[in-house]
PDB file of C-alpha atoms and ligand atoms in Angstrom:
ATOM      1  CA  UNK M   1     114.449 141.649  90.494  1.00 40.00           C
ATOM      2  CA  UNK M   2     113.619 142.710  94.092  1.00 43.00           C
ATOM      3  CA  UNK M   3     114.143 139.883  96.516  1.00 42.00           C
ATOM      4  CA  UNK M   4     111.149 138.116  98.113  1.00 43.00           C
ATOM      5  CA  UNK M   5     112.100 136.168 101.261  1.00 45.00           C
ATOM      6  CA  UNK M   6     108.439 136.169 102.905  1.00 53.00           C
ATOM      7  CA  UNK M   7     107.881 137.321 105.672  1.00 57.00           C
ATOM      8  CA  UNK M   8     107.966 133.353 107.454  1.00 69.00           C
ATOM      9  CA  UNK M   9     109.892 132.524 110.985  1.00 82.00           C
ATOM     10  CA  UNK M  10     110.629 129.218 109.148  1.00 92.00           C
ATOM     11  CA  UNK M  11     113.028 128.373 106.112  1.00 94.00           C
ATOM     12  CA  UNK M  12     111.339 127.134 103.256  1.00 97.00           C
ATOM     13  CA  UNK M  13     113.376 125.565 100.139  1.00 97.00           C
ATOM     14  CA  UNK M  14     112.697 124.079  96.754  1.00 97.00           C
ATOM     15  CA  UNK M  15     113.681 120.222  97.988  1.00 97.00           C
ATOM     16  CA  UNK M  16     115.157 119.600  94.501  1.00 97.00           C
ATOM     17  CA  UNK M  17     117.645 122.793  94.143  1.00 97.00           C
ATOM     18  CA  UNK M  18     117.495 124.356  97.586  1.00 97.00           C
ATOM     19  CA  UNK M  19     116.396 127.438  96.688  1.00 97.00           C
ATOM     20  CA  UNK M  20     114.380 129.822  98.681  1.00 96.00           C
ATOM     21  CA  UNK M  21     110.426 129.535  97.515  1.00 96.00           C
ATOM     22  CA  UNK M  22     109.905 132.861  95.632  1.00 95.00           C
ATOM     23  CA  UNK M  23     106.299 133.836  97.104  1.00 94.00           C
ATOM     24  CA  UNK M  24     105.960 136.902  95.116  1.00 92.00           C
ATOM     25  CA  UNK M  25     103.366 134.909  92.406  1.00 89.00           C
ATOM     26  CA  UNK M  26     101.346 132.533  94.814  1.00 95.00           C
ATOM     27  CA  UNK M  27      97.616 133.357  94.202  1.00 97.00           C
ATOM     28  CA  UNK M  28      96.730 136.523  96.742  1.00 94.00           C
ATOM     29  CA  UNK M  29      92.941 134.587  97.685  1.00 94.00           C
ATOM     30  CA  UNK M  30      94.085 132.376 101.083  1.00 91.00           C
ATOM     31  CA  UNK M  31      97.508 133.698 100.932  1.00 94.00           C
ATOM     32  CA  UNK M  32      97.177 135.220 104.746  1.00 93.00           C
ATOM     33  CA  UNK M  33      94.261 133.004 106.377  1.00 96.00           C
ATOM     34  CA  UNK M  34      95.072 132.442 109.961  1.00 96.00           C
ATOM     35  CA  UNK M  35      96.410 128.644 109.154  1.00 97.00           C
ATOM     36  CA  UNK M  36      98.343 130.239 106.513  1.00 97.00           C
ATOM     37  CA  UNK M  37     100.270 132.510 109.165  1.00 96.00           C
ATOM     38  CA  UNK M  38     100.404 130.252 111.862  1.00 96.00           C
ATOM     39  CA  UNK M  39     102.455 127.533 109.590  1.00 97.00           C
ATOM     40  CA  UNK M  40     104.757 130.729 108.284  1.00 96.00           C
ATOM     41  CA  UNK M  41     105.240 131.473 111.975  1.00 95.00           C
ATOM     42  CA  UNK M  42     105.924 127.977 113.211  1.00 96.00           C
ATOM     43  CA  UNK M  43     106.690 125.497 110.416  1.00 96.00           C
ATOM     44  CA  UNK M  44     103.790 123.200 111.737  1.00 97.00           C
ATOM     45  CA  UNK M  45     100.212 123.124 109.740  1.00 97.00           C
ATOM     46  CA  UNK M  46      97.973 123.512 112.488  1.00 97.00           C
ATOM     47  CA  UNK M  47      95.421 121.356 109.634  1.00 97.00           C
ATOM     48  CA  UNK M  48      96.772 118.897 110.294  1.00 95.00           C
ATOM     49  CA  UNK M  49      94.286 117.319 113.009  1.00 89.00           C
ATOM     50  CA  UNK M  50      91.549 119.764 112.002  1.00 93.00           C
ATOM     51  CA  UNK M  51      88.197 117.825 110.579  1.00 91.00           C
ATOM     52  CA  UNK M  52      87.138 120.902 108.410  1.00 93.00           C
ATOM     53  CA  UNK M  53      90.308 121.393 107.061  1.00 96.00           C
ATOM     54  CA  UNK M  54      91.098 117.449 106.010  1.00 93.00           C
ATOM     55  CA  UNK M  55      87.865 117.526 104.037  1.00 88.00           C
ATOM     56  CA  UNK M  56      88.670 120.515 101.947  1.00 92.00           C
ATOM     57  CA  UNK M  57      92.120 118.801 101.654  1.00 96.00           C
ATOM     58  CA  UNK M  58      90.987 115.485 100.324  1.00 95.00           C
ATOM     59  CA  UNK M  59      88.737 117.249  97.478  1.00 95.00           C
ATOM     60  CA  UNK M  60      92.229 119.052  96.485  1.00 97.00           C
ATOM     61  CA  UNK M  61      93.829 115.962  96.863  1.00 98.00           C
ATOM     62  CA  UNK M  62      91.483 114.266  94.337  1.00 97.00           C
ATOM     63  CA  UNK M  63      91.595 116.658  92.055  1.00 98.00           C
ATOM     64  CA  UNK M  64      95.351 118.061  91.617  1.00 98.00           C
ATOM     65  CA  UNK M  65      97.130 114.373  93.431  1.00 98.00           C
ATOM     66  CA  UNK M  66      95.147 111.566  92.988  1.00 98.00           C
ATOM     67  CA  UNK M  67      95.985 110.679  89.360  1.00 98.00           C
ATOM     68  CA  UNK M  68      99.811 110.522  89.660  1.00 98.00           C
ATOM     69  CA  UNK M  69      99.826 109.532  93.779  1.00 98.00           C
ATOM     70  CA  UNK M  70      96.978 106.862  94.365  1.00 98.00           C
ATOM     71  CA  UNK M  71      93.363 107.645  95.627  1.00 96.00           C
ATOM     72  CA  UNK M  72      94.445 106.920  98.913  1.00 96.00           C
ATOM     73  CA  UNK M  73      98.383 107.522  98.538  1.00 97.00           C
ATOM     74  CA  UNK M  74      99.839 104.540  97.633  1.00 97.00           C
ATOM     75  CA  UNK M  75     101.290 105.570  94.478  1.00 98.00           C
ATOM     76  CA  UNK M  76     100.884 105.357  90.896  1.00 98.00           C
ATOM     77  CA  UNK M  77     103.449 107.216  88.603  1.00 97.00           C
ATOM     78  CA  UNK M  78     103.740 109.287  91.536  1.00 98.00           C
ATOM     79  CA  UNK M  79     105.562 107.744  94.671  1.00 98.00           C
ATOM     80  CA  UNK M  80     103.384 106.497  97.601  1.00 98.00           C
ATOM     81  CA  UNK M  81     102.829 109.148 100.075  1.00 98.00           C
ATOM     82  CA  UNK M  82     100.974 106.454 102.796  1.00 97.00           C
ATOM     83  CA  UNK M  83     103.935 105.033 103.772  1.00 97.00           C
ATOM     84  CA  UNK M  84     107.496 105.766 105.641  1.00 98.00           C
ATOM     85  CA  UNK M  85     109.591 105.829 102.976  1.00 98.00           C
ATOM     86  CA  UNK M  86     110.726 109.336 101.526  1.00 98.00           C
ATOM     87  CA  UNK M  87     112.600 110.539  98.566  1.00 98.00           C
ATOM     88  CA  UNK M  88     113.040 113.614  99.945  1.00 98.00           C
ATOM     89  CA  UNK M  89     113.786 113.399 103.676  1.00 97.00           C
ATOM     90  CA  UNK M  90     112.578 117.103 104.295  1.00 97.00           C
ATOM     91  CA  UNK M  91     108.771 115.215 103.502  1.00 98.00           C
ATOM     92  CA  UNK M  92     108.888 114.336 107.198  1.00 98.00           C
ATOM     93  CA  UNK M  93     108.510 117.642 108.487  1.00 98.00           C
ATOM     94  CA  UNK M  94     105.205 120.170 107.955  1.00 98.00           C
ATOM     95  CA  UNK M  95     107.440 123.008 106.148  1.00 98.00           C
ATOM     96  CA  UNK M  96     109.382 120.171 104.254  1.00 98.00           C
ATOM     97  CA  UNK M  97     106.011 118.588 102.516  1.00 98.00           C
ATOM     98  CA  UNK M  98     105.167 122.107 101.984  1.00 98.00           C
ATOM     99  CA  UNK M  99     107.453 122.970  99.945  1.00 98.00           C
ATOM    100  CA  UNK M 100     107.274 119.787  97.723  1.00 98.00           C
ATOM    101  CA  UNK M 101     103.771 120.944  97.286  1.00 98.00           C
ATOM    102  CA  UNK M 102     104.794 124.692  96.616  1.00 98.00           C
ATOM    103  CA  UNK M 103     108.031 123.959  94.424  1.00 98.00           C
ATOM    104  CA  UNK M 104     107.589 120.862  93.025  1.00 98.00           C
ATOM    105  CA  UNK M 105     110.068 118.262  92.773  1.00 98.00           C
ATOM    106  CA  UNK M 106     111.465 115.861  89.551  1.00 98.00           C
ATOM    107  CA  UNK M 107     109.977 115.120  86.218  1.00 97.00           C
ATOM    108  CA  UNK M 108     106.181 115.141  86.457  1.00 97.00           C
ATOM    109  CA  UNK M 109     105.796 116.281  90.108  1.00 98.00           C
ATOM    110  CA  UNK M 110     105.408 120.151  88.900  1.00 98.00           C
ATOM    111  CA  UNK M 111     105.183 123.559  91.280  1.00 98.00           C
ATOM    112  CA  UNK M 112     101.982 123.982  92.934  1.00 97.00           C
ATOM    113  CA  UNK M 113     102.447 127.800  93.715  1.00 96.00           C
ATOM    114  CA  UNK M 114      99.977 129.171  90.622  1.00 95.00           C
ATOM    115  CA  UNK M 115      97.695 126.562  90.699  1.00 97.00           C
ATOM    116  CA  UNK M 116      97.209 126.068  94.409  1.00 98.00           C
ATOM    117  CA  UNK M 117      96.327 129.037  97.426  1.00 98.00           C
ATOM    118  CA  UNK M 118      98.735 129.078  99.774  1.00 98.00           C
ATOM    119  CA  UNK M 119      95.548 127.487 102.295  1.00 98.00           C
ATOM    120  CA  UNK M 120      94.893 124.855 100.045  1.00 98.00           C
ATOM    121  CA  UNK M 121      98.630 123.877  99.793  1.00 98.00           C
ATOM    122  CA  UNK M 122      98.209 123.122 103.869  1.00 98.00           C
ATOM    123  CA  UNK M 123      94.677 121.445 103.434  1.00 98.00           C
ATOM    124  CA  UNK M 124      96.355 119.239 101.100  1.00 98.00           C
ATOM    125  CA  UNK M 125      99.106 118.325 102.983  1.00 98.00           C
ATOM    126  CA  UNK M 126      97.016 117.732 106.050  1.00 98.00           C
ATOM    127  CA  UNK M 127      95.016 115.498 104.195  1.00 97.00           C
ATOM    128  CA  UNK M 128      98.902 113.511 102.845  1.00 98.00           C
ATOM    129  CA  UNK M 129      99.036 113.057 106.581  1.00 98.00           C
ATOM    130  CA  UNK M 130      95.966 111.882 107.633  1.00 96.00           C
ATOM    131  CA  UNK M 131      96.266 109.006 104.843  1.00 97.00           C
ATOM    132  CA  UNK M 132      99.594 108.358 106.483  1.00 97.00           C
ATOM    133  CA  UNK M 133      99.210 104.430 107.395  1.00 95.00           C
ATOM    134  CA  UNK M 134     103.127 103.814 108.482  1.00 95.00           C
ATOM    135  CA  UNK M 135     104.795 103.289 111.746  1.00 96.00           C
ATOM    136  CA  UNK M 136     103.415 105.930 113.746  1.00 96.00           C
ATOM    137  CA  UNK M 137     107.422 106.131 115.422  1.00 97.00           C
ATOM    138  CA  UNK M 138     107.879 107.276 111.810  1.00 97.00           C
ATOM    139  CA  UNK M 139     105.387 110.322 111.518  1.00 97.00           C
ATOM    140  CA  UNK M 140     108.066 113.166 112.820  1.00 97.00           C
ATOM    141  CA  UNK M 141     105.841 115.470 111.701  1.00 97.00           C
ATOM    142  CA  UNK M 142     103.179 114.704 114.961  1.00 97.00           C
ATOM    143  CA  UNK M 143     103.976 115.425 118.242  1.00 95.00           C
ATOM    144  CA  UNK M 144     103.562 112.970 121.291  1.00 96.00           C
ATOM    145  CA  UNK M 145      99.957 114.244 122.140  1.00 95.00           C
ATOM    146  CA  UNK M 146      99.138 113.270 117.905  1.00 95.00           C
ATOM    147  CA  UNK M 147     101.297 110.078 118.268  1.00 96.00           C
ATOM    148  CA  UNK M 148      99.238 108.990 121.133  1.00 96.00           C
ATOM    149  CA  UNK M 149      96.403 109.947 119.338  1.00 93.00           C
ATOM    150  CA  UNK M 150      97.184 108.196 115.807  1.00 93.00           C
ATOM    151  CA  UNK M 151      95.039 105.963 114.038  1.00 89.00           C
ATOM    152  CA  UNK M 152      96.855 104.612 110.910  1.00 90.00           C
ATOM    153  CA  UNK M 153      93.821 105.723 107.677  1.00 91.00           C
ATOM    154  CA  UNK M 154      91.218 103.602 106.931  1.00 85.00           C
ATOM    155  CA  UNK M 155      89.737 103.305 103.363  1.00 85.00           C
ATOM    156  CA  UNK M 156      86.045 104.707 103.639  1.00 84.00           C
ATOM    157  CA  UNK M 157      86.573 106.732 106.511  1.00 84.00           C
ATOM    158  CA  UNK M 158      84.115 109.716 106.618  1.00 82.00           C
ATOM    159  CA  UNK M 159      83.603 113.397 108.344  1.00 82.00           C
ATOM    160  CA  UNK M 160      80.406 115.212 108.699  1.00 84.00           C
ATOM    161  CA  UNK M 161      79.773 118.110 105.815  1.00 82.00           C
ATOM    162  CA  UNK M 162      80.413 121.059 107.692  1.00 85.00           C
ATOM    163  CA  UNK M 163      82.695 120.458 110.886  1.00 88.00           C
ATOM    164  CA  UNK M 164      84.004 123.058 113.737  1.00 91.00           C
ATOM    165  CA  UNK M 165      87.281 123.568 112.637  1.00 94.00           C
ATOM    166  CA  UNK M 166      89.569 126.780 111.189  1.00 95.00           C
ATOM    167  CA  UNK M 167      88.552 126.311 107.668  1.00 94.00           C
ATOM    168  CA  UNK M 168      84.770 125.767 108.620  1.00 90.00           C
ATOM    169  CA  UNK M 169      82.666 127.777 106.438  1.00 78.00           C
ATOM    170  CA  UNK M 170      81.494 130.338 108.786  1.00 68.00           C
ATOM    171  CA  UNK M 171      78.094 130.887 107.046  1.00 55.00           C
ATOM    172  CA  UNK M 172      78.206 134.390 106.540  1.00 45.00           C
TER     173      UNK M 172
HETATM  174  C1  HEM F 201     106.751 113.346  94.198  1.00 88.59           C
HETATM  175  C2  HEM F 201     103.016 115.205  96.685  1.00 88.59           C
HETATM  176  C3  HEM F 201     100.757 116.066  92.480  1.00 88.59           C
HETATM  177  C4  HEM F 201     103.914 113.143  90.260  1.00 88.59           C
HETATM  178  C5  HEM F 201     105.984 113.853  95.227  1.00 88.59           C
HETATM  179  C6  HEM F 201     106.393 113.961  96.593  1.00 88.59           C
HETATM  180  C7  HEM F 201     105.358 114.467  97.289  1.00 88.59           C
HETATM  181  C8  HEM F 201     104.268 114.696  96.360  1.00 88.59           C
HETATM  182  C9  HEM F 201     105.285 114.755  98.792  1.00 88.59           C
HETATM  183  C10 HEM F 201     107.754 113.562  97.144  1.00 88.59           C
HETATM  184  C11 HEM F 201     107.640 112.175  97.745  1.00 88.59           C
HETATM  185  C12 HEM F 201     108.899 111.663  98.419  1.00 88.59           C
HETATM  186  O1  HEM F 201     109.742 112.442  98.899  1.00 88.59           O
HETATM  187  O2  HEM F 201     109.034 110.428  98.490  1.00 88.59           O
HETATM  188  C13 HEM F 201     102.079 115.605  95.755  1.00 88.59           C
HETATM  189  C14 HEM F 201     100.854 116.308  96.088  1.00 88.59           C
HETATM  190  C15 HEM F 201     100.249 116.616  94.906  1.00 88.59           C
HETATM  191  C16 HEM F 201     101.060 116.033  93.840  1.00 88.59           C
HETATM  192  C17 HEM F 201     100.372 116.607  97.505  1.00 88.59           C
HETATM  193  C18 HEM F 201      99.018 117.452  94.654  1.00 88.59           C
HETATM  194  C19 HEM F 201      98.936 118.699  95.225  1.00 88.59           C
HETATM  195  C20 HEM F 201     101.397 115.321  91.517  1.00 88.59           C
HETATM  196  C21 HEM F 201     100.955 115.203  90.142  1.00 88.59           C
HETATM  197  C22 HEM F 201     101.854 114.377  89.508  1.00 88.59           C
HETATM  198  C23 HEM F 201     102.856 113.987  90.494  1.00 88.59           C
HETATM  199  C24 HEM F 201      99.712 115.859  89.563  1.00 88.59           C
HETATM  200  C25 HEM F 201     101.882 113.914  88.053  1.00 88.59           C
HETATM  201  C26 HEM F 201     101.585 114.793  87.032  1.00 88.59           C
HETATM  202  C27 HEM F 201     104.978 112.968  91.127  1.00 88.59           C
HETATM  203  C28 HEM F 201     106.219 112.298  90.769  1.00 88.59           C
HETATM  204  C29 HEM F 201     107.054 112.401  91.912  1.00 88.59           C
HETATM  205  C30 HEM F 201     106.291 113.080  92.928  1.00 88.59           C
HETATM  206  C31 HEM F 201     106.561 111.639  89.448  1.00 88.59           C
HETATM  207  C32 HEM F 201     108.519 111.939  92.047  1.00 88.59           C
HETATM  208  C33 HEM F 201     109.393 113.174  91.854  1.00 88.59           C
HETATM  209  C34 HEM F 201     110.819 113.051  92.362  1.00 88.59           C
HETATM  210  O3  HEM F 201     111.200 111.994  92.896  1.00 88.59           O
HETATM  211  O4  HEM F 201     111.552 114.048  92.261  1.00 88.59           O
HETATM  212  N1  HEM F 201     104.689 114.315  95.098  1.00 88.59           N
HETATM  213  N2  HEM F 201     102.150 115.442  94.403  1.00 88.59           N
HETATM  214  N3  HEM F 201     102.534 114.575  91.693  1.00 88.59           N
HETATM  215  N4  HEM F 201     105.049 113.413  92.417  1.00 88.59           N
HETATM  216 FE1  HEM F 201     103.634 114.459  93.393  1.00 88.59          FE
HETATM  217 CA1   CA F 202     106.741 106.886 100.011  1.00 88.59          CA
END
């Protein structure tokens, strides 16, 4: 079996076993969007404070998350994602969530890579942030413009349908 380290600046691992994520399967729609290479570049989801991407994230979120994690993150069968505590310590960075979301974890938290695009894993993820309601000292994963910025999630917050943003739809 060839090898298939992708073709990523950053080093992303299975946060159970450490492995390498095997890309060669993930679905080939929104498998090289310009989010897509920018996070394999950089290790940060540039989603992340991106209106038209968090929308598109929370409809992934309530379908594929939602039932084991909480509507809003705060856990279920699935741990909370809302708050600052981590099973996983890689969850605090962009490329470390990421892979949870790729590879999967324990038990019922299953792989992500043929179910999910490669987009839609970051949309998600974005959206896992953006319900983030911890100390904001905690959130490694912004910088000190976002930390300046941050607004801990509010139940019932809303965007408009079709914002500016990298995964508007461009209405072509
Ligand atoms: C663990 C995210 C779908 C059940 C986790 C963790 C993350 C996560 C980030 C690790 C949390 C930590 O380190 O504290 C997501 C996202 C999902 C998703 C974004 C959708 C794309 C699901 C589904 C289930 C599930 C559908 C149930 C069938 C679990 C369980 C764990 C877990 C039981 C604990 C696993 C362990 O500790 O090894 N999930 N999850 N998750 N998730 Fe999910
Ligand atoms: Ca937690």
């Amino acid at each position: 079996r060839p090898t298939t380290a992708q073709s990523s600046a950053v080093d992303l691992r299975n946060v159970v076993t450490g492995e390498k994520l095997d890309f060669s399967d993930v679905l080939p729609e929104g498998k090289d969007t310009p989010g897509v290479k920018q996070f394999l570049a950089t290790g940060h989801n540039p989603y992340i404070t991106d209106a038209s991407c968090l929308k598109k994230g929370e409809q992934t979120f309530l379908a594929a998350c939602s039932g084991c994690h909480g509507h809003i993150g705060e856990g279920k069968i699935g741990p909370g994602l809302a708050d600052n505590y981590w099973t996983y310590p890689q969850n605090t960075t962009d490329a470390g969530l990421f892979s949870t979301v790729f590879g999967g974890a324990n038990g019922q938290m299953g792989p992500h890579n043929e179910s999910l695009t490669l987009d839609d894993m970051l949309q998600v993820t974005a959206w896992v942030r953006h319900l983030y309601s911890g100390p904001v000292a905690d959130a490694e994963w912004l910088n000190d413009e976002q930390k300046k910025a941050y607004k801990p999630y509010k139940l019932g917050e809303t965007f408009p349908d079709n914002p500016p943003g990298m995964c508007a739809k461009t209405g072509k």
